[in-house]
């Protein structure tokens, strides 16, 4: 049973990534969008009073938030075309496997966008963080997991509505308050070389959000899928 | 009794409850303005507290009820719970607007600013927006079953999210007055002010119940009519 779940999950994720790999449309748009947001936000301030360093953490997370939104919309829009979701339902794939597969696909998609835009962020905002990179990457990973879990669940809902592209941000943004605020708080502390003890509070909030919302999204996904 | 007759009865009773609450609200206004002493440090501006705090309570009650009814709908799949959750969310949104207007009116003379990113303000604002999103989602789905399921999922998610938002923004520091009634060492409000506040609290809760009863009855009537129309289509 566990083997089946793993195979099915991997198959769903592989399918999504293969479709993406063939055209790279969503990936390229998300990436270009991320670079654009990073560049535009650099100018969204008074340069004499707000330093690169002060604006950098917010800019990074606004970029990831919006770039992620583009990717998440794609995951189920793909299945809406030609009623592909009905086809998926006919296969012996459990809702759990479908959810996990979609989450993994989205995680890899957004993860790659983040990994490509992170070096650009370091260059653009001139933040010398090479030595803090492992802990920053851990924060990015933690925040992205919670984001993608909730985002996958909600995007499965909004594709069934009219104006789904507008609906996703309206529903998803309130859910991003805990992970994104925590991530920004952690990022500036990491950039400012604060001691690890100042990070633990926000890190545990982020971890708690991940565990609770990943589980909740997984459990509720079945209610979204049934006909 | 048919479903329609029961709904009409609920609507009538809800109307009655609402009228009682509105009379009570008038009593609260009179009592707060004429028979409750002016607070020493804040002056007359403090009087809005007798409306603001109870409305805020009713708003939060409305949203909590929506979340719990969503959970009930997901476990029992009874249409009743979905319609009630929606009615509660709608009334909660209306009360939320009242809460978000009365708050800044008080804050301007006391804090010197209409809005501040204090923990309680921020979390109530996000809770409010969450439920506006809930209503928007309902508006965008036409099939009854799908709408009920999806909005219930969102309701349950929101119920779990609100404490998280609160902790998050609380760590950003807080400015809102500390609780004056619900605290371990007992209320620190003078008895006469406390009576006004508690009267208002009861009145606002009754108002919420009355409005939800009417909104729920209307939703049931809409549902009955849709079913009849669908039935006509077949025959």
mmCIF file of N, CA and C in Angstrom, chain A residues 149-225:
data_model
loop_
_atom_site.group_PDB
_atom_site.id
_atom_site.type_symbol
_atom_site.label_atom_id
_atom_site.label_comp_id
_atom_site.label_asym_id
_atom_site.label_seq_id
_atom_site.Cartn_x
_atom_site.Cartn_y
_atom_site.Cartn_z
ATOM 1 N N UNK A 149 1.622 23.741 0.337
ATOM 2 C CA UNK A 149 0.574 22.821 0.803
ATOM 3 C C UNK A 149 -0.789 23.512 0.768
ATOM 4 N N UNK A 150 -0.881 24.704 1.384
ATOM 5 C CA UNK A 150 -2.154 25.425 1.390
ATOM 6 C C UNK A 150 -2.518 25.857 -0.036
ATOM 7 N N UNK A 151 -1.514 26.336 -0.774
ATOM 8 C CA UNK A 151 -1.747 26.820 -2.138
ATOM 9 C C UNK A 151 -2.274 25.732 -3.048
ATOM 10 N N UNK A 152 -1.765 24.513 -2.900
ATOM 11 C CA UNK A 152 -2.227 23.406 -3.743
ATOM 12 C C UNK A 152 -3.689 23.099 -3.461
ATOM 13 N N UNK A 153 -4.043 23.050 -2.168
ATOM 14 C CA UNK A 153 -5.437 22.785 -1.799
ATOM 15 C C UNK A 153 -6.365 23.864 -2.368
ATOM 16 N N UNK A 154 -5.978 25.130 -2.148
ATOM 17 C CA UNK A 154 -6.858 26.222 -2.587
ATOM 18 C C UNK A 154 -6.925 26.300 -4.106
ATOM 19 N N UNK A 155 -5.811 26.001 -4.791
ATOM 20 C CA UNK A 155 -5.848 26.120 -6.255
ATOM 21 C C UNK A 155 -6.741 25.021 -6.832
ATOM 22 N N UNK A 156 -6.820 23.866 -6.150
ATOM 23 C CA UNK A 156 -7.740 22.819 -6.611
ATOM 24 C C UNK A 156 -9.186 23.295 -6.504
ATOM 25 N N UNK A 157 -9.439 24.181 -5.517
ATOM 26 C CA UNK A 157 -10.793 24.727 -5.379
ATOM 27 C C UNK A 157 -11.076 25.810 -6.402
ATOM 28 N N UNK A 158 -10.149 26.741 -6.547
ATOM 29 C CA UNK A 158 -10.470 27.917 -7.362
ATOM 30 C C UNK A 158 -10.563 27.605 -8.850
ATOM 31 N N UNK A 159 -9.923 26.526 -9.327
ATOM 32 C CA UNK A 159 -10.057 26.238 -10.766
ATOM 33 C C UNK A 159 -11.497 25.911 -11.131
ATOM 34 N N UNK A 160 -12.302 25.563 -10.124
ATOM 35 C CA UNK A 160 -13.696 25.260 -10.423
ATOM 36 C C UNK A 160 -14.556 26.522 -10.481
ATOM 37 N N UNK A 161 -13.987 27.680 -10.156
ATOM 38 C CA UNK A 161 -14.776 28.909 -10.125
ATOM 39 C C UNK A 161 -14.541 29.730 -11.387
ATOM 40 N N UNK A 162 -15.394 30.733 -11.551
ATOM 41 C CA UNK A 162 -15.114 31.732 -12.575
ATOM 42 C C UNK A 162 -13.965 32.593 -12.051
ATOM 43 N N UNK A 163 -13.227 33.238 -12.909
ATOM 44 C CA UNK A 163 -12.105 34.136 -12.548
ATOM 45 C C UNK A 163 -11.117 33.481 -11.581
ATOM 46 N N UNK A 164 -10.707 32.245 -11.866
ATOM 47 C CA UNK A 164 -9.865 31.544 -10.894
ATOM 48 C C UNK A 164 -8.528 32.244 -10.643
ATOM 49 N N UNK A 165 -8.000 32.950 -11.655
ATOM 50 C CA UNK A 165 -6.691 33.600 -11.492
ATOM 51 C C UNK A 165 -6.743 34.711 -10.451
ATOM 52 N N UNK A 166 -7.923 35.354 -10.326
ATOM 53 C CA UNK A 166 -8.059 36.430 -9.347
ATOM 54 C C UNK A 166 -8.398 35.842 -7.982
ATOM 55 N N UNK A 167 -9.145 34.756 -8.018
ATOM 56 C CA UNK A 167 -9.642 34.164 -6.783
ATOM 57 C C UNK A 167 -8.515 33.604 -5.913
ATOM 58 N N UNK A 168 -7.497 33.000 -6.559
ATOM 59 C CA UNK A 168 -6.442 32.359 -5.761
ATOM 60 C C UNK A 168 -5.745 33.336 -4.814
ATOM 61 N N UNK A 169 -5.251 34.484 -5.287
ATOM 62 C CA UNK A 169 -4.613 35.416 -4.344
ATOM 63 C C UNK A 169 -5.545 35.873 -3.231
ATOM 64 N N UNK A 170 -6.831 36.110 -3.562
ATOM 65 C CA UNK A 170 -7.773 36.590 -2.541
ATOM 66 C C UNK A 170 -7.912 35.573 -1.420
ATOM 67 N N UNK A 171 -7.982 34.301 -1.778
ATOM 68 C CA UNK A 171 -8.142 33.279 -0.745
ATOM 69 C C UNK A 171 -6.817 32.918 -0.090
ATOM 70 N N UNK A 172 -5.740 32.921 -0.877
ATOM 71 C CA UNK A 172 -4.472 32.396 -0.367
ATOM 72 C C UNK A 172 -3.698 33.396 0.495
ATOM 73 N N UNK A 173 -3.743 34.689 0.148
ATOM 74 C CA UNK A 173 -2.900 35.655 0.861
ATOM 75 C C UNK A 173 -3.097 35.674 2.388
ATOM 76 N N UNK A 174 -4.352 35.617 2.900
ATOM 77 C CA UNK A 174 -4.448 35.575 4.367
ATOM 78 C C UNK A 174 -3.700 34.390 4.975
ATOM 79 N N UNK A 175 -3.692 33.252 4.247
ATOM 80 C CA UNK A 175 -2.998 32.077 4.767
ATOM 81 C C UNK A 175 -1.484 32.248 4.734
ATOM 82 N N UNK A 176 -1.014 33.220 3.958
ATOM 83 C CA UNK A 176 0.425 33.408 3.862
ATOM 84 C C UNK A 176 0.955 34.359 4.928
ATOM 85 N N UNK A 177 0.041 34.970 5.710
ATOM 86 C CA UNK A 177 0.522 35.899 6.746
ATOM 87 C C UNK A 177 1.502 35.208 7.702
ATOM 88 N N UNK A 178 1.116 34.066 8.326
ATOM 89 C CA UNK A 178 2.111 33.468 9.247
ATOM 90 C C UNK A 178 3.422 33.047 8.571
ATOM 91 N N UNK A 179 3.398 32.268 7.476
ATOM 92 C CA UNK A 179 4.697 31.856 6.928
ATOM 93 C C UNK A 179 5.529 33.003 6.372
ATOM 94 N N UNK A 180 4.895 33.957 5.684
ATOM 95 C CA UNK A 180 5.690 35.009 5.045
ATOM 96 C C UNK A 180 6.231 36.001 6.082
ATOM 97 N N UNK A 181 5.388 36.364 7.069
ATOM 98 C CA UNK A 181 5.883 37.271 8.113
ATOM 99 C C UNK A 181 7.037 36.607 8.874
ATOM 100 N N UNK A 182 6.867 35.322 9.229
ATOM 101 C CA UNK A 182 7.955 34.612 9.907
ATOM 102 C C UNK A 182 9.206 34.600 9.045
ATOM 103 N N UNK A 183 9.033 34.314 7.761
ATOM 104 C CA UNK A 183 10.198 34.214 6.875
ATOM 105 C C UNK A 183 10.918 35.558 6.763
ATOM 106 N N UNK A 184 10.148 36.656 6.673
ATOM 107 C CA UNK A 184 10.786 37.979 6.588
ATOM 108 C C UNK A 184 11.535 38.283 7.885
ATOM 109 N N UNK A 185 10.893 37.989 9.026
ATOM 110 C CA UNK A 185 11.543 38.217 10.316
ATOM 111 C C UNK A 185 12.838 37.419 10.424
ATOM 112 N N UNK A 186 12.775 36.154 9.972
ATOM 113 C CA UNK A 186 13.969 35.311 10.036
ATOM 114 C C UNK A 186 15.038 35.820 9.070
ATOM 115 N N UNK A 187 14.602 36.243 7.872
ATOM 116 C CA UNK A 187 15.571 36.651 6.857
ATOM 117 C C UNK A 187 16.372 37.865 7.314
ATOM 118 N N UNK A 188 15.675 38.871 7.887
ATOM 119 C CA UNK A 188 16.478 40.044 8.283
ATOM 120 C C UNK A 188 17.416 39.720 9.426
ATOM 121 N N UNK A 189 16.967 38.803 10.317
ATOM 122 C CA UNK A 189 17.866 38.412 11.409
ATOM 123 C C UNK A 189 19.081 37.658 10.867
ATOM 124 N N UNK A 190 18.835 36.827 9.871
ATOM 125 C CA UNK A 190 19.958 36.074 9.287
ATOM 126 C C UNK A 190 20.919 37.034 8.578
ATOM 127 N N UNK A 191 20.344 37.979 7.814
ATOM 128 C CA UNK A 191 21.198 38.932 7.097
ATOM 129 C C UNK A 191 21.981 39.808 8.073
ATOM 130 N N UNK A 192 21.354 40.117 9.236
ATOM 131 C CA UNK A 192 22.020 40.968 10.222
ATOM 132 C C UNK A 192 22.941 40.179 11.139
ATOM 133 N N UNK A 193 23.146 38.894 10.837
ATOM 134 C CA UNK A 193 24.044 38.022 11.601
ATOM 135 C C UNK A 193 23.656 37.932 13.074
ATOM 136 N N UNK A 194 22.331 37.896 13.339
ATOM 137 C CA UNK A 194 21.872 37.742 14.718
ATOM 138 C C UNK A 194 22.151 36.327 15.213
ATOM 139 N N UNK A 195 22.304 36.150 16.554
ATOM 140 C CA UNK A 195 22.554 34.802 17.074
ATOM 141 C C UNK A 195 21.363 33.874 16.826
ATOM 142 N N UNK A 196 21.648 32.595 16.791
ATOM 143 C CA UNK A 196 20.640 31.591 16.477
ATOM 144 C C UNK A 196 19.460 31.633 17.452
ATOM 145 N N UNK A 197 19.751 32.035 18.730
ATOM 146 C CA UNK A 197 18.694 32.046 19.738
ATOM 147 C C UNK A 197 17.573 33.014 19.366
ATOM 148 N N UNK A 198 17.891 34.043 18.547
ATOM 149 C CA UNK A 198 16.851 34.998 18.145
ATOM 150 C C UNK A 198 15.968 34.428 17.037
ATOM 151 N N UNK A 199 16.387 33.297 16.474
ATOM 152 C CA UNK A 199 15.633 32.727 15.365
ATOM 153 C C UNK A 199 14.630 31.675 15.821
ATOM 154 N N UNK A 200 14.882 31.071 16.999
ATOM 155 C CA UNK A 200 14.122 29.871 17.363
ATOM 156 C C UNK A 200 12.614 30.112 17.438
ATOM 157 N N UNK A 201 12.185 31.261 17.989
ATOM 158 C CA UNK A 201 10.757 31.536 18.108
ATOM 159 C C UNK A 201 10.054 31.488 16.766
ATOM 160 N N UNK A 202 10.562 32.288 15.815
ATOM 161 C CA UNK A 202 9.937 32.350 14.495
ATOM 162 C C UNK A 202 10.075 31.028 13.751
ATOM 163 N N UNK A 203 11.213 30.352 13.959
ATOM 164 C CA UNK A 203 11.404 29.054 13.304
ATOM 165 C C UNK A 203 10.371 28.047 13.776
ATOM 166 N N UNK A 204 10.072 28.065 15.104
ATOM 167 C CA UNK A 204 9.098 27.080 15.581
ATOM 168 C C UNK A 204 7.695 27.434 15.110
ATOM 169 N N UNK A 205 7.402 28.738 14.974
ATOM 170 C CA UNK A 205 6.093 29.127 14.432
ATOM 171 C C UNK A 205 5.952 28.613 13.000
ATOM 172 N N UNK A 206 7.017 28.799 12.223
ATOM 173 C CA UNK A 206 7.028 28.357 10.829
ATOM 174 C C UNK A 206 6.846 26.845 10.749
ATOM 175 N N UNK A 207 7.576 26.127 11.601
ATOM 176 C CA UNK A 207 7.495 24.659 11.588
ATOM 177 C C UNK A 207 6.102 24.198 12.003
ATOM 178 N N UNK A 208 5.527 24.846 13.033
ATOM 179 C CA UNK A 208 4.181 24.475 13.484
ATOM 180 C C UNK A 208 3.166 24.713 12.375
ATOM 181 N N UNK A 209 3.296 25.840 11.673
ATOM 182 C CA UNK A 209 2.390 26.144 10.564
ATOM 183 C C UNK A 209 2.483 25.050 9.505
ATOM 184 N N UNK A 210 3.718 24.667 9.167
ATOM 185 C CA UNK A 210 3.928 23.636 8.147
ATOM 186 C C UNK A 210 3.230 22.339 8.522
ATOM 187 N N UNK A 211 3.499 21.879 9.753
ATOM 188 C CA UNK A 211 2.967 20.579 10.175
ATOM 189 C C UNK A 211 1.439 20.613 10.170
ATOM 190 N N UNK A 212 0.865 21.657 10.799
ATOM 191 C CA UNK A 212 -0.587 21.705 10.947
ATOM 192 C C UNK A 212 -1.276 21.896 9.597
ATOM 193 N N UNK A 213 -0.781 22.818 8.787
ATOM 194 C CA UNK A 213 -1.490 23.089 7.533
ATOM 195 C C UNK A 213 -1.219 22.049 6.456
ATOM 196 N N UNK A 214 -0.064 21.402 6.518
ATOM 197 C CA UNK A 214 0.170 20.319 5.568
ATOM 198 C C UNK A 214 -0.815 19.180 5.856
ATOM 199 N N UNK A 215 -0.935 18.823 7.148
ATOM 200 C CA UNK A 215 -1.843 17.744 7.531
ATOM 201 C C UNK A 215 -3.285 18.096 7.188
ATOM 202 N N UNK A 216 -3.680 19.325 7.555
ATOM 203 C CA UNK A 216 -5.051 19.762 7.325
ATOM 204 C C UNK A 216 -5.378 19.761 5.825
ATOM 205 N N UNK A 217 -4.449 20.282 5.008
ATOM 206 C CA UNK A 217 -4.693 20.332 3.567
ATOM 207 C C UNK A 217 -4.823 18.927 2.998
ATOM 208 N N UNK A 218 -3.962 18.032 3.470
ATOM 209 C CA UNK A 218 -3.998 16.646 3.008
ATOM 210 C C UNK A 218 -5.346 16.006 3.342
ATOM 211 N N UNK A 219 -5.827 16.253 4.584
ATOM 212 C CA UNK A 219 -7.085 15.649 5.017
ATOM 213 C C UNK A 219 -8.277 16.240 4.266
ATOM 214 N N UNK A 220 -8.223 17.548 4.002
ATOM 215 C CA UNK A 220 -9.376 18.210 3.380
ATOM 216 C C UNK A 220 -9.406 18.028 1.863
ATOM 217 N N UNK A 221 -8.266 17.611 1.293
ATOM 218 C CA UNK A 221 -8.191 17.525 -0.166
ATOM 219 C C UNK A 221 -9.226 16.560 -0.726
ATOM 220 N N UNK A 222 -9.497 15.480 0.013
ATOM 221 C CA UNK A 222 -10.461 14.490 -0.456
ATOM 222 C C UNK A 222 -11.840 15.131 -0.662
ATOM 223 N N UNK A 223 -12.179 16.066 0.248
ATOM 224 C CA UNK A 223 -13.487 16.722 0.137
ATOM 225 C C UNK A 223 -13.572 17.617 -1.098
ATOM 226 N N UNK A 224 -12.405 18.034 -1.618
ATOM 227 C CA UNK A 224 -12.395 18.877 -2.814
ATOM 228 C C UNK A 224 -12.582 18.016 -4.051
ATOM 229 N N UNK A 225 -12.030 16.796 -3.986
ATOM 230 C CA UNK A 225 -11.907 15.987 -5.188
ATOM 231 C C UNK A 225 -13.173 15.226 -5.547
#
